Short mmCIF file of C-alpha atoms and ligand atoms in Angstrom, two decimals:
data_model
loop_
_atom_site.label_atom_id
_atom_site.label_comp_id
_atom_site.label_asym_id
_atom_site.label_seq_id
_atom_site.Cartn_x
_atom_site.Cartn_y
_atom_site.Cartn_z
CA UNK N 1 -0.04 0.32 0.03
CA UNK N 2 1.26 3.43 -0.81
CA UNK N 3 0.55 5.75 2.37
CA UNK N 4 0.13 8.82 0.79
CA UNK N 5 -2.92 7.31 -1.47
CA UNK N 6 -4.73 6.24 1.30
CA UNK N 7 -8.08 8.40 2.19
CA UNK N 8 -6.96 8.04 5.94
CA UNK N 9 -3.70 10.18 5.20
CA UNK N 10 -4.51 13.56 6.03
CA UNK N 11 -2.04 16.61 6.59
CA UNK N 12 -4.34 18.55 8.14
CA UNK N 13 -5.89 19.09 11.89
CA UNK N 14 -9.24 18.36 12.61
CA UNK N 15 -10.75 20.89 14.81
CA UNK N 16 -14.50 21.96 15.46
CA UNK N 17 -15.71 19.13 12.77
CA UNK N 18 -13.37 21.00 10.17
CA UNK N 19 -9.91 20.01 8.54
CA UNK N 20 -7.61 23.12 8.96
CA UNK N 21 -3.81 23.79 7.81
CA UNK N 22 -1.48 26.47 8.87
CA UNK N 23 1.30 28.30 7.20
CA UNK N 24 3.96 26.93 9.44
CA UNK N 25 4.52 23.11 9.00
CA UNK N 26 6.87 20.01 9.86
CA UNK N 27 8.11 17.38 8.44
CA UNK N 28 7.38 13.76 9.38
CA UNK N 29 10.38 11.37 8.94
CA UNK N 30 10.46 7.56 7.90
CA UNK N 31 13.00 6.37 10.38
CA UNK N 32 13.46 3.66 8.30
CA UNK N 33 14.95 5.77 5.36
CA UNK N 34 15.75 9.32 7.48
CA UNK N 35 13.39 10.50 4.82
CA UNK N 36 10.37 12.68 4.89
CA UNK N 37 7.10 11.36 3.67
CA UNK N 38 4.70 14.27 4.86
CA UNK N 39 3.83 17.03 7.00
CA UNK N 40 1.43 18.43 9.70
CA UNK N 41 0.69 21.63 10.58
CA UNK N 42 2.27 23.97 13.36
CA UNK N 43 -0.90 25.08 14.77
CA UNK N 44 -0.68 28.79 16.02
CA UNK N 45 -1.66 29.36 19.53
CA UNK N 46 -5.04 31.05 18.05
CA UNK N 47 -5.71 27.89 16.15
CA UNK N 48 -5.01 25.64 19.30
CA UNK N 49 -7.11 27.92 21.37
CA UNK N 50 -10.15 27.22 18.87
CA UNK N 51 -10.12 23.84 19.24
CA UNK N 52 -10.59 24.47 23.17
CA UNK N 53 -13.21 26.32 22.83
CA UNK N 54 -14.81 23.82 20.12
CA UNK N 55 -14.11 21.41 22.61
CA UNK N 56 -16.15 23.63 25.41
CA UNK N 57 -19.08 24.35 23.21
CA UNK N 58 -19.55 20.89 22.03
CA UNK N 59 -19.85 19.42 26.07
CA UNK N 60 -22.90 20.38 27.27
CA UNK N 61 -24.59 18.52 24.33
CA UNK N 62 -22.50 15.45 24.04
CA UNK N 63 -22.95 15.08 27.91
CA UNK N 64 -26.59 15.44 27.67
CA UNK N 65 -26.79 12.49 25.13
CA UNK N 66 -27.68 9.36 26.74
CA UNK N 67 -24.83 6.59 27.67
CA UNK N 68 -26.55 4.50 24.86
CA UNK N 69 -26.13 7.30 22.62
CA UNK N 70 -22.96 7.58 23.08
CA UNK N 71 -21.67 3.96 23.30
CA UNK N 72 -23.55 3.92 19.71
CA UNK N 73 -21.02 5.94 18.21
CA UNK N 74 -17.96 4.69 19.73
CA UNK N 75 -19.01 1.22 18.92
CA UNK N 76 -19.31 2.39 15.04
CA UNK N 77 -15.97 4.26 15.55
CA UNK N 78 -14.52 0.86 16.90
CA UNK N 79 -16.17 -1.05 13.84
CA UNK N 80 -14.38 1.90 11.34
CA UNK N 81 -10.95 1.24 12.66
CA UNK N 82 -11.43 -2.75 12.21
CA UNK N 83 -12.48 -2.18 8.47
CA UNK N 84 -9.27 0.09 8.03
CA UNK N 85 -7.09 -2.14 10.10
CA UNK N 86 -4.82 -2.70 7.15
CA UNK N 87 -4.57 0.97 6.22
CA UNK N 88 -4.40 2.13 9.85
CA UNK N 89 -1.36 -0.41 10.18
CA UNK N 90 0.26 0.94 7.12
CA UNK N 91 0.27 4.91 8.20
CA UNK N 92 1.65 3.83 11.51
CA UNK N 93 4.67 1.48 10.22
CA UNK N 94 6.09 4.26 8.01
CA UNK N 95 5.70 6.68 10.53
CA UNK N 96 6.80 4.80 13.32
CA UNK N 97 8.69 1.92 12.12
CA UNK N 98 7.43 -0.88 13.72
CA UNK N 99 6.67 -4.12 11.44
CA UNK N 100 3.38 -4.12 9.75
CA UNK N 101 2.50 -7.57 11.71
CA UNK N 102 2.83 -5.51 15.21
CA UNK N 103 0.98 -2.42 13.72
CA UNK N 104 -2.16 -4.69 12.78
CA UNK N 105 -1.80 -5.83 16.24
CA UNK N 106 -1.65 -2.59 17.85
CA UNK N 107 -4.87 -1.34 15.46
CA UNK N 108 -6.69 -4.41 17.38
CA UNK N 109 -5.37 -2.96 20.70
CA UNK N 110 -6.66 0.50 19.63
CA UNK N 111 -10.07 -0.89 18.96
CA UNK N 112 -10.71 -2.69 21.74
CA UNK N 113 -10.29 0.27 23.94
CA UNK N 114 -13.19 1.46 22.26
CA UNK N 115 -15.30 -1.49 22.27
CA UNK N 116 -14.56 -1.65 25.91
CA UNK N 117 -15.44 1.66 26.71
CA UNK N 118 -18.59 1.76 24.46
CA UNK N 119 -19.60 -1.04 26.82
CA UNK N 120 -18.32 0.89 30.18
CA UNK N 121 -20.24 4.17 28.96
CA UNK N 122 -23.68 2.02 30.28
CA UNK N 123 -22.07 1.22 33.67
CA UNK N 124 -21.22 4.60 35.17
CA UNK N 125 -23.17 3.94 38.39
CA UNK N 126 -23.70 6.36 41.48
CA UNK N 127 -24.02 5.46 44.94
CA UNK N 128 -26.57 5.89 47.85
CA UNK N 129 -25.17 5.76 51.26
CA UNK N 130 -26.79 5.37 54.79
CA UNK N 131 -27.23 8.62 56.45
CA UNK N 132 -26.40 8.58 60.07
CA UNK N 133 -29.03 11.68 60.79
CA UNK N 134 -32.80 11.06 60.51
CA UNK N 135 -34.92 12.43 57.42
CA UNK N 136 -31.86 13.07 54.93
CA UNK N 137 -30.47 10.56 52.52
CA UNK N 138 -27.08 10.67 50.62
CA UNK N 139 -27.03 10.06 46.86
CA UNK N 140 -23.49 10.27 45.04
CA UNK N 141 -23.69 11.13 41.19
CA UNK N 142 -21.25 10.72 38.89
CA UNK N 143 -20.32 13.43 35.90
CA UNK N 144 -18.05 13.88 33.06
CA UNK N 145 -15.13 15.95 34.01
CA UNK N 146 -15.44 18.23 30.96
CA UNK N 147 -13.07 19.21 28.13
CA UNK N 148 -10.11 16.72 28.56
CA UNK N 149 -6.68 16.73 26.51
CA UNK N 150 -5.12 13.67 25.55
CA UNK N 151 -1.26 13.99 24.86
CA UNK N 152 0.36 11.21 23.49
CA UNK N 153 3.74 9.39 22.57
CA UNK N 154 5.32 8.06 19.60
CA UNK N 155 5.70 4.51 20.47
CA UNK N 156 2.31 3.15 20.12
CA UNK N 157 0.69 5.87 18.21
CA UNK N 158 -2.91 4.47 18.20
CA UNK N 159 -3.81 2.60 21.34
CA UNK N 160 -2.07 5.64 23.63
CA UNK N 161 -5.01 7.46 21.99
CA UNK N 162 -8.11 5.14 22.73
CA UNK N 163 -6.78 4.42 25.90
CA UNK N 164 -7.79 8.05 26.86
CA UNK N 165 -10.27 9.39 24.35
CA UNK N 166 -13.00 6.20 24.28
CA UNK N 167 -13.58 6.52 28.42
CA UNK N 168 -13.30 10.19 28.23
CA UNK N 169 -15.92 10.16 25.38
CA UNK N 170 -17.94 7.35 26.96
CA UNK N 171 -17.89 9.36 30.15
CA UNK N 172 -19.44 12.38 28.44
CA UNK N 173 -16.34 14.13 28.17
CA UNK N 174 -15.04 16.23 24.87
CA UNK N 175 -11.55 15.65 23.88
CA UNK N 176 -8.48 17.54 22.31
CA UNK N 177 -5.94 14.72 21.14
CA UNK N 178 -2.32 16.18 20.87
CA UNK N 179 -0.15 13.57 19.30
CA UNK N 180 3.64 13.05 19.04
CA UNK N 181 5.18 14.93 16.32
CA UNK N 182 7.06 11.81 15.27
CA UNK N 183 3.66 9.95 14.76
CA UNK N 184 0.66 12.38 13.89
CA UNK N 185 -0.55 10.70 10.85
CA UNK N 186 -2.10 7.75 12.85
CA UNK N 187 -3.89 10.13 15.16
CA UNK N 188 -5.24 12.14 12.07
CA UNK N 189 -6.06 8.56 10.56
CA UNK N 190 -8.51 8.10 13.86
CA UNK N 191 -9.88 11.63 13.63
CA UNK N 192 -11.08 10.75 9.70
CA UNK N 193 -12.81 7.63 10.76
CA UNK N 194 -14.36 9.67 14.21
CA UNK N 195 -15.67 12.19 11.49
CA UNK N 196 -17.05 9.00 9.27
CA UNK N 197 -18.51 7.46 12.63
CA UNK N 198 -20.63 10.74 12.94
CA UNK N 199 -19.32 12.42 16.05
CA UNK N 200 -20.64 15.85 16.75
CA UNK N 201 -18.59 18.67 15.52
CA UNK N 202 -15.95 19.85 18.32
CA UNK N 203 -16.26 16.39 20.20
CA UNK N 204 -12.94 14.85 18.86
CA UNK N 205 -10.60 17.30 17.98
CA UNK N 206 -6.55 17.06 16.72
CA UNK N 207 -3.93 19.36 17.03
CA UNK N 208 -0.38 19.21 16.03
CA UNK N 209 2.83 21.23 16.27
CA UNK N 210 5.40 21.96 19.35
CA UNK N 211 4.19 19.87 22.30
CA UNK N 212 6.17 22.37 24.49
CA UNK N 213 3.92 25.07 23.25
CA UNK N 214 0.65 23.26 23.13
CA UNK N 215 1.18 21.49 26.27
CA UNK N 216 1.43 24.68 28.12
CA UNK N 217 -1.74 26.27 26.64
CA UNK N 218 -3.67 22.82 27.22
CA UNK N 219 -2.33 23.00 30.88
CA UNK N 220 -3.08 26.73 31.24
CA UNK N 221 -6.30 27.04 30.26
CA UNK N 222 -9.40 26.97 32.58
CA UNK N 223 -11.55 25.20 29.78
CA UNK N 224 -9.80 22.05 29.98
CA UNK N 225 -10.46 20.24 33.29
CA UNK N 226 -8.32 17.26 32.67
CA UNK N 227 -5.03 16.47 30.88
CA UNK N 228 -4.44 12.71 30.46
CA UNK N 229 -0.58 12.34 29.63
CA UNK N 230 1.48 9.51 28.02
CA UNK N 231 5.59 10.31 27.51
CA UNK N 232 8.45 10.99 29.29
CA UNK N 233 8.80 11.29 33.17
CA UNK N 234 10.99 14.91 32.26
CA UNK N 235 7.90 16.31 30.31
CA UNK N 236 5.52 14.31 32.78
CA UNK N 237 7.11 16.73 35.63
CA UNK N 238 6.78 19.66 33.38
CA UNK N 239 3.25 19.36 32.67
CA UNK N 240 2.51 18.83 36.30
CA UNK N 241 4.20 22.18 37.29
CA UNK N 242 2.09 23.87 34.61
CA UNK N 243 -1.10 21.98 35.62
CA UNK N 244 -0.21 23.01 39.06
CA UNK N 245 -0.83 26.63 38.63
CA UNK N 246 -4.38 26.12 36.96
CA UNK N 247 -5.22 22.87 38.90
CA UNK N 248 -5.98 20.79 36.35
CA UNK N 249 -6.72 17.41 36.62
CA UNK N 250 -3.75 15.41 35.70
CA UNK N 251 -2.83 11.41 35.05
CA UNK N 252 0.38 10.47 34.04
CA UNK N 253 1.74 7.49 32.28
CA UNK N 254 5.36 7.75 32.17
CA UNK N 255 8.87 5.97 31.86
CA UNK N 256 9.64 2.54 32.93
CA UNK N 257 12.38 0.08 33.97
CA UNK N 258 11.07 -3.04 34.37
CA UNK N 259 12.54 -5.84 35.93
CA UNK N 260 11.93 -9.51 34.73
CA UNK N 261 13.11 -11.75 37.34
CA UNK N 262 14.04 -15.43 36.45
CA UNK N 263 13.93 -17.69 39.87
CA UNK N 264 15.83 -21.24 39.20
CA UNK N 265 12.73 -22.95 39.80
CA UNK N 266 10.86 -21.42 36.77
CA UNK N 267 9.71 -23.13 33.56
CA UNK N 268 13.19 -21.77 31.51
CA UNK N 269 11.57 -22.63 28.03
CA UNK N 270 8.59 -20.37 28.89
CA UNK N 271 10.99 -17.55 30.75
CA UNK N 272 13.19 -17.36 27.80
CA UNK N 273 10.05 -16.86 25.25
CA UNK N 274 8.46 -14.36 27.05
CA UNK N 275 11.77 -12.56 27.62
CA UNK N 276 11.79 -12.08 23.96
CA UNK N 277 8.52 -10.79 23.37
CA UNK N 278 8.56 -8.82 26.54
CA UNK N 279 12.52 -7.15 25.26
CA UNK N 280 12.04 -7.11 21.85
CA UNK N 281 8.48 -5.85 20.93
CA UNK N 282 8.85 -2.67 19.37
CA UNK N 283 12.70 -3.15 19.10
CA UNK N 284 12.48 -2.52 22.61
CA UNK N 285 10.93 0.95 22.60
CA UNK N 286 7.56 0.28 25.21
CA UNK N 287 7.37 1.65 28.91
CA UNK N 288 6.61 -1.88 29.91
CA UNK N 289 9.53 -3.64 28.24
CA UNK N 290 11.88 -6.03 30.33
CA UNK N 291 14.54 -3.64 30.92
CA UNK N 292 16.66 -5.48 33.53
CA UNK N 293 17.06 -9.06 33.34
CA UNK N 294 17.85 -10.55 36.84
CA UNK N 295 18.58 -14.29 36.56
CA UNK N 296 19.34 -16.42 39.76
CA UNK N 297 23.14 -17.56 39.82
CA UNK N 298 22.61 -21.48 39.31
CA UNK N 299 20.49 -21.04 36.09
CA UNK N 300 22.26 -17.98 34.83
CA UNK N 301 24.57 -19.52 32.34
CA UNK N 302 21.76 -21.48 30.70
CA UNK N 303 19.39 -18.95 30.75
CA UNK N 304 21.92 -16.62 29.04
CA UNK N 305 22.81 -19.36 26.30
CA UNK N 306 19.12 -20.09 25.57
CA UNK N 307 18.08 -16.39 25.26
CA UNK N 308 21.01 -15.63 23.05
CA UNK N 309 20.56 -18.63 20.63
CA UNK N 310 16.76 -17.03 20.24
CA UNK N 311 18.33 -13.62 19.94
CA UNK N 312 20.69 -14.79 17.22
CA UNK N 313 18.08 -17.28 15.53
CA UNK N 314 14.94 -15.54 15.26
CA UNK N 315 15.03 -11.82 15.25
CA UNK N 316 15.48 -10.01 11.69
CA UNK N 317 16.25 -6.44 11.47
CA UNK N 318 14.73 -4.55 8.50
CA UNK N 319 11.92 -1.79 7.80
CA UNK N 320 8.31 -2.50 8.78
CA UNK N 321 7.19 -3.09 5.08
CA UNK N 322 9.79 -5.70 4.80
CA UNK N 323 8.61 -9.49 5.05
CA UNK N 324 10.17 -11.64 7.43
CA UNK N 325 11.74 -9.03 9.41
CA UNK N 326 10.49 -8.32 12.92
CA UNK N 327 13.02 -5.71 14.24
CA UNK N 328 12.02 -1.96 12.85
CA UNK N 329 14.03 1.16 13.48
CA UNK N 330 14.27 3.44 16.35
CA UNK N 331 12.60 6.22 16.27
CA UNK N 332 15.49 8.64 15.90
CA UNK N 333 19.36 9.22 15.86
CA UNK N 334 19.07 10.66 19.80
CA UNK N 335 17.83 7.11 20.53
CA UNK N 336 20.32 5.39 18.71
CA UNK N 337 23.11 7.43 20.61
CA UNK N 338 21.51 6.87 23.63
CA UNK N 339 21.86 3.31 23.55
CA UNK N 340 25.49 3.46 22.45
CA UNK N 341 26.53 5.16 24.78
CA UNK N 342 24.65 2.93 27.48
CA UNK N 343 26.42 0.14 25.82
CA UNK N 344 29.72 1.88 25.99
CA UNK N 345 29.39 2.76 29.40
CA UNK N 346 28.57 -0.84 30.62
CA UNK N 347 31.54 -2.59 28.76
CA UNK N 348 33.69 0.24 30.52
CA UNK N 349 32.59 -1.28 33.74
CA UNK N 350 32.78 -4.48 32.94
CA UNK N 351 29.98 -6.29 31.32
CA UNK N 352 30.47 -8.42 28.61
CA UNK N 353 28.78 -8.14 24.69
CA UNK N 354 27.38 -11.40 23.85
CA UNK N 355 26.01 -10.62 20.69
CA UNK N 356 25.19 -7.23 18.86
CA UNK N 357 26.22 -3.95 20.14
CA UNK N 358 26.62 -1.90 17.14
CA UNK N 359 23.96 0.62 14.81
CA UNK N 360 23.29 -1.12 11.34
CA UNK N 361 25.13 0.83 8.80
CA UNK N 362 23.28 2.54 6.18
CA UNK N 363 20.07 4.59 6.25
CA UNK N 364 17.42 4.13 8.84
CA UNK N 365 17.75 4.22 12.84
CA UNK N 366 18.74 0.24 13.09
CA UNK N 367 20.26 -1.19 15.89
CA UNK N 368 21.57 -4.64 16.17
CA UNK N 369 19.53 -6.83 19.01
CA UNK N 370 21.86 -6.91 22.27
CA UNK N 371 22.54 -9.17 24.58
CA UNK N 372 25.12 -7.63 27.70
CA UNK N 373 26.16 -10.10 30.40
CA UNK N 374 27.18 -9.51 33.98
CA UNK N 375 25.65 -6.49 34.16
CA UNK N 376 25.68 -4.34 37.57
CA UNK N 377 24.36 -1.89 39.42
CA UNK N 378 26.56 0.83 39.30
CA UNK N 379 26.33 0.90 35.32
CA UNK N 380 23.91 3.39 33.84
CA UNK N 381 21.90 1.25 32.08
CA UNK N 382 20.50 -0.02 35.33
CA UNK N 383 19.04 3.24 36.27
CA UNK N 384 18.14 4.98 32.72
CA UNK N 385 15.04 3.94 30.81
CA UNK N 386 16.75 2.03 27.54
CA UNK N 387 13.97 2.32 24.88
CA UNK N 388 15.86 0.10 22.38
CA UNK N 389 16.49 -3.50 22.02
CA UNK N 390 19.58 -4.05 24.41
CA UNK N 391 18.99 -6.74 26.92
CA UNK N 392 21.05 -6.58 30.30
CA UNK N 393 21.56 -9.86 32.11
CA UNK N 394 22.27 -9.45 36.22
CA UNK N 395 22.69 -12.05 38.52
CA UNK N 396 21.28 -12.57 41.99
CA UNK N 397 21.40 -15.46 44.65
CA UNK N 398 18.19 -15.10 46.42
CA UNK N 399 14.82 -13.59 46.87
CA UNK N 400 15.71 -10.72 48.79
CA UNK N 401 18.66 -9.60 46.76
CA UNK N 402 16.65 -9.94 43.57
CA UNK N 403 13.77 -7.80 45.31
CA UNK N 404 16.51 -4.88 46.59
CA UNK N 405 17.84 -4.95 43.08
CA UNK N 406 14.24 -4.57 41.21
CA UNK N 407 13.08 -2.14 44.05
CA UNK N 408 16.30 -0.05 43.31
CA UNK N 409 14.96 2.02 40.95
CA UNK N 410 12.97 5.36 40.28
CA UNK N 411 10.50 4.21 38.11
CA UNK N 412 7.65 1.32 39.30
CA UNK N 413 5.96 0.86 36.24
CA UNK N 414 5.82 -3.09 35.43
CA UNK N 415 7.90 -6.03 36.76
CA UNK N 416 7.63 -9.60 35.65
CA UNK N 417 8.94 -12.86 37.65
CA UNK N 418 9.04 -16.58 37.04
CA UNK N 419 8.71 -19.16 39.32
CA UNK N 420 6.52 -22.00 40.25
CA UNK N 421 6.80 -21.64 43.76
CA UNK N 422 3.22 -20.38 45.34
CA UNK N 423 4.70 -18.86 48.43
CA UNK N 424 7.55 -17.07 46.54
CA UNK N 425 4.82 -15.58 44.06
CA UNK N 426 3.00 -13.98 47.11
CA UNK N 427 6.20 -12.83 48.66
CA UNK N 428 7.52 -11.18 45.49
CA UNK N 429 4.58 -9.78 44.35
CA UNK N 430 3.41 -8.18 47.24
CA UNK N 431 6.69 -6.62 47.66
CA UNK N 432 7.91 -4.99 44.45
CA UNK N 433 7.27 -1.78 44.07
CA UNK N 434 5.26 -1.39 40.63
CA UNK N 435 1.74 -0.96 39.29
CA UNK N 436 1.51 -4.15 37.34
CA UNK N 437 3.10 -7.60 37.33
CA UNK N 438 3.37 -10.27 35.34
CA UNK N 439 3.92 -13.53 37.17
CA UNK N 440 5.23 -16.30 34.34
CA UNK N 441 3.87 -13.78 31.12
CA UNK N 442 5.62 -11.29 29.81
CA UNK N 443 2.96 -9.44 28.07
CA UNK N 444 0.26 -7.66 30.47
CA UNK N 445 -1.55 -5.12 28.62
CA UNK N 446 -5.31 -5.74 28.13
CA UNK N 447 -8.55 -3.51 27.97
CA UNK N 448 -9.97 -5.37 30.87
CA UNK N 449 -6.77 -4.65 33.25
CA UNK N 450 -5.60 -1.34 35.01
CA UNK N 451 -2.56 0.10 33.37
CA UNK N 452 -0.24 2.57 35.06
CA UNK N 453 2.57 3.04 37.57
CA UNK N 454 3.86 4.10 40.86
CA UNK N 455 6.83 6.39 41.63
CA UNK N 456 8.35 8.23 38.60
CA UNK N 457 6.11 6.26 36.49
CA UNK N 458 3.15 8.25 36.98
CA UNK N 459 -0.63 8.36 38.44
CA UNK N 460 -3.71 7.32 37.49
CA UNK N 461 -4.95 4.01 35.64
CA UNK N 462 -5.75 3.20 31.88
CA UNK N 463 -8.03 0.50 30.76
CA UNK N 464 -10.44 -1.39 33.15
CA UNK N 465 -13.62 -0.06 34.81
CA UNK N 466 -10.71 1.90 36.90
CA UNK N 467 -9.66 4.26 33.63
CA UNK N 468 -13.16 5.52 33.52
CA UNK N 469 -12.66 7.07 36.98
CA UNK N 470 -10.06 9.57 35.65
CA UNK N 471 -12.61 10.89 33.50
CA UNK N 472 -15.29 11.43 36.04
CA UNK N 473 -16.50 13.70 38.89
CA UNK N 474 -18.15 12.74 42.00
CA UNK N 475 -21.21 14.85 42.92
CA UNK N 476 -22.98 14.28 46.37
CA UNK N 477 -26.32 15.53 46.79
CA UNK N 478 -27.76 15.48 50.37
CA UNK N 479 -31.42 15.34 50.45
CA UNK N 480 -33.07 16.84 53.50
CA UNK N 481 -36.49 17.25 55.02
CA UNK N 482 -37.62 13.44 54.45
CA UNK N 483 -39.32 12.71 57.59
P1 NAP W 501 7.85 12.91 25.39
O1 NAP W 501 9.02 13.35 24.57
O2 NAP W 501 7.70 13.16 26.62
O3 NAP W 501 6.43 13.19 24.52
C1 NAP W 501 5.07 12.77 24.62
C2 NAP W 501 4.38 13.79 24.01
O4 NAP W 501 4.50 14.99 25.06
C3 NAP W 501 4.30 14.23 22.96
O5 NAP W 501 2.97 14.45 22.12
C4 NAP W 501 5.04 15.77 22.88
O6 NAP W 501 4.84 15.83 21.90
C5 NAP W 501 4.61 16.14 23.84
N1 NAP W 501 5.09 17.18 25.08
C6 NAP W 501 6.60 17.60 24.60
N2 NAP W 501 6.69 18.56 25.89
C7 NAP W 501 5.70 18.68 26.32
C8 NAP W 501 5.44 19.75 27.28
N3 NAP W 501 6.15 20.70 28.12
N4 NAP W 501 3.71 19.52 27.81
C9 NAP W 501 3.00 18.80 27.41
N5 NAP W 501 3.46 17.84 26.30
C10 NAP W 501 4.23 18.03 25.82
O7 NAP W 501 7.59 11.12 25.07
P2 NAP W 501 7.90 10.23 23.79
O8 NAP W 501 9.45 10.40 23.35
O9 NAP W 501 7.12 10.57 22.97
O10 NAP W 501 7.57 8.86 24.59
C11 NAP W 501 8.46 7.84 25.32
C12 NAP W 501 8.28 7.92 26.33
O11 NAP W 501 6.59 7.64 26.86
C13 NAP W 501 9.01 6.79 27.37
O12 NAP W 501 9.35 7.52 28.61
C14 NAP W 501 8.04 6.05 27.39
O13 NAP W 501 8.26 5.11 28.59
C15 NAP W 501 6.91 6.50 27.78
N6 NAP W 501 5.29 6.00 27.54
C16 NAP W 501 4.86 5.44 28.75
C17 NAP W 501 3.45 4.75 28.67
C18 NAP W 501 2.91 4.29 29.87
O14 NAP W 501 1.77 3.86 29.65
N7 NAP W 501 3.26 4.36 30.96
C19 NAP W 501 3.24 4.27 27.54
C20 NAP W 501 4.23 4.46 26.49
C21 NAP W 501 5.37 5.26 26.83
P3 NAP W 501 5.97 16.67 20.76
O15 NAP W 501 6.09 15.24 20.21
O16 NAP W 501 5.41 17.59 19.99
O17 NAP W 501 7.22 17.32 21.29
#
């Protein structure tokens, strides 16, 4: 498919039900070729304000629809996303670099959030609470918070959007989506389908341009009542400072540095298979990626040799549209330089390179899948989020040491461990400092599960019934004179 020929490929923003442009534009680069293949508007401050105004104007009538009416439109959007699965995957793969098969799986995941919240829209229940005084009753109502902004990253250009927009819309909020400047076309394609689904003008808006400036405008606005952000911890902090002044509600899905612990009693075949998926999905560019492999001493060599063999035999680096390739490029030159310097630092401090370790020569931001052995806590890779196809293997001797290393991180998003011992399962799960745990699995994202972290990995949850709460206010009503 030629991406530019797709009716879903739009190089304009979607504001107040209209497709708008601007004089300033920014190129979007294909990370496999380092060549631009399209551009999007750098919206002016006034245009961003007009998106806020449109969302604000559309809010009362959108909120006024019945949950069933909102669910009906969400369901139509869901069906259209699935109908256009291949086109969406093609656009995403071109701008982000991931293999087409992975991009198609992300389209399914993106659609699953829309379907889930179309269903949840009808289950926003309130409460009645027994009152301690005679003649009075307590009733708890749930209401949409108002205009919401969804600021999203490049690594999952579609699913990070619907994880926010679908619950917001289901709750009765209107949304302004600000996608990453690396991957705006996926977001704009979703807007084409939302328009086709029949959402009223202003209910869904997509704005593009510099994140810093637009983020600031959204955070300062009195009309935007909630910002849901997914991205780096550094930008999350900035946004929180901005929202601190305006007292805008904020949820933050930030970086991660997941430990992947393999105990000696684990099923090693399973641990190796799951390690491969957890580490190398999206070429290691996921927030829940296994970033620190903690392997018990007695099985360290066996695990390492099986894992290295899998890396060697199964990973093929190449562009997203190359048949048989399963490792796409990194997003940009900065990402390549970051992992080069982490590897250099680790080798200087005593780590051993088992496989990979270098960028792939030629065009594109490709990097060899890499395994480092004998990694220790004093190395930079033990502290910094990697965001690339590098697997560092640490050693530990017992449960307490594994926990100590695993928790020795500012991040607290996901963690994984492998064991067949029930007592150990509870001990480790209860003592890991993170928001999500995979036990004997390396994949844990699902629309039905609460996704999110603690510590520097953020606050709030996405997906599941909990994800809806982020877009709802509680209003309590006290009825008196009932004697
Ligand atoms: P990023 O640089 O923080 O950017 C994320 C978004 O924020 C982009 O849309 C960006 O726009 C915008 N932005 C930039 N400066 C801003 C500001 N001052 N105020 C408001 N918004 C601003 O992150 P990224 O490089 O795209 O994504 C990778 C990071 O996301 C990793 O750390 C990863 O772990 C994290 N992540 C977390 C989760 C999770 O669920 N916890 C999921 C996926 C990714 P521009 O592109 O225009 O600058």
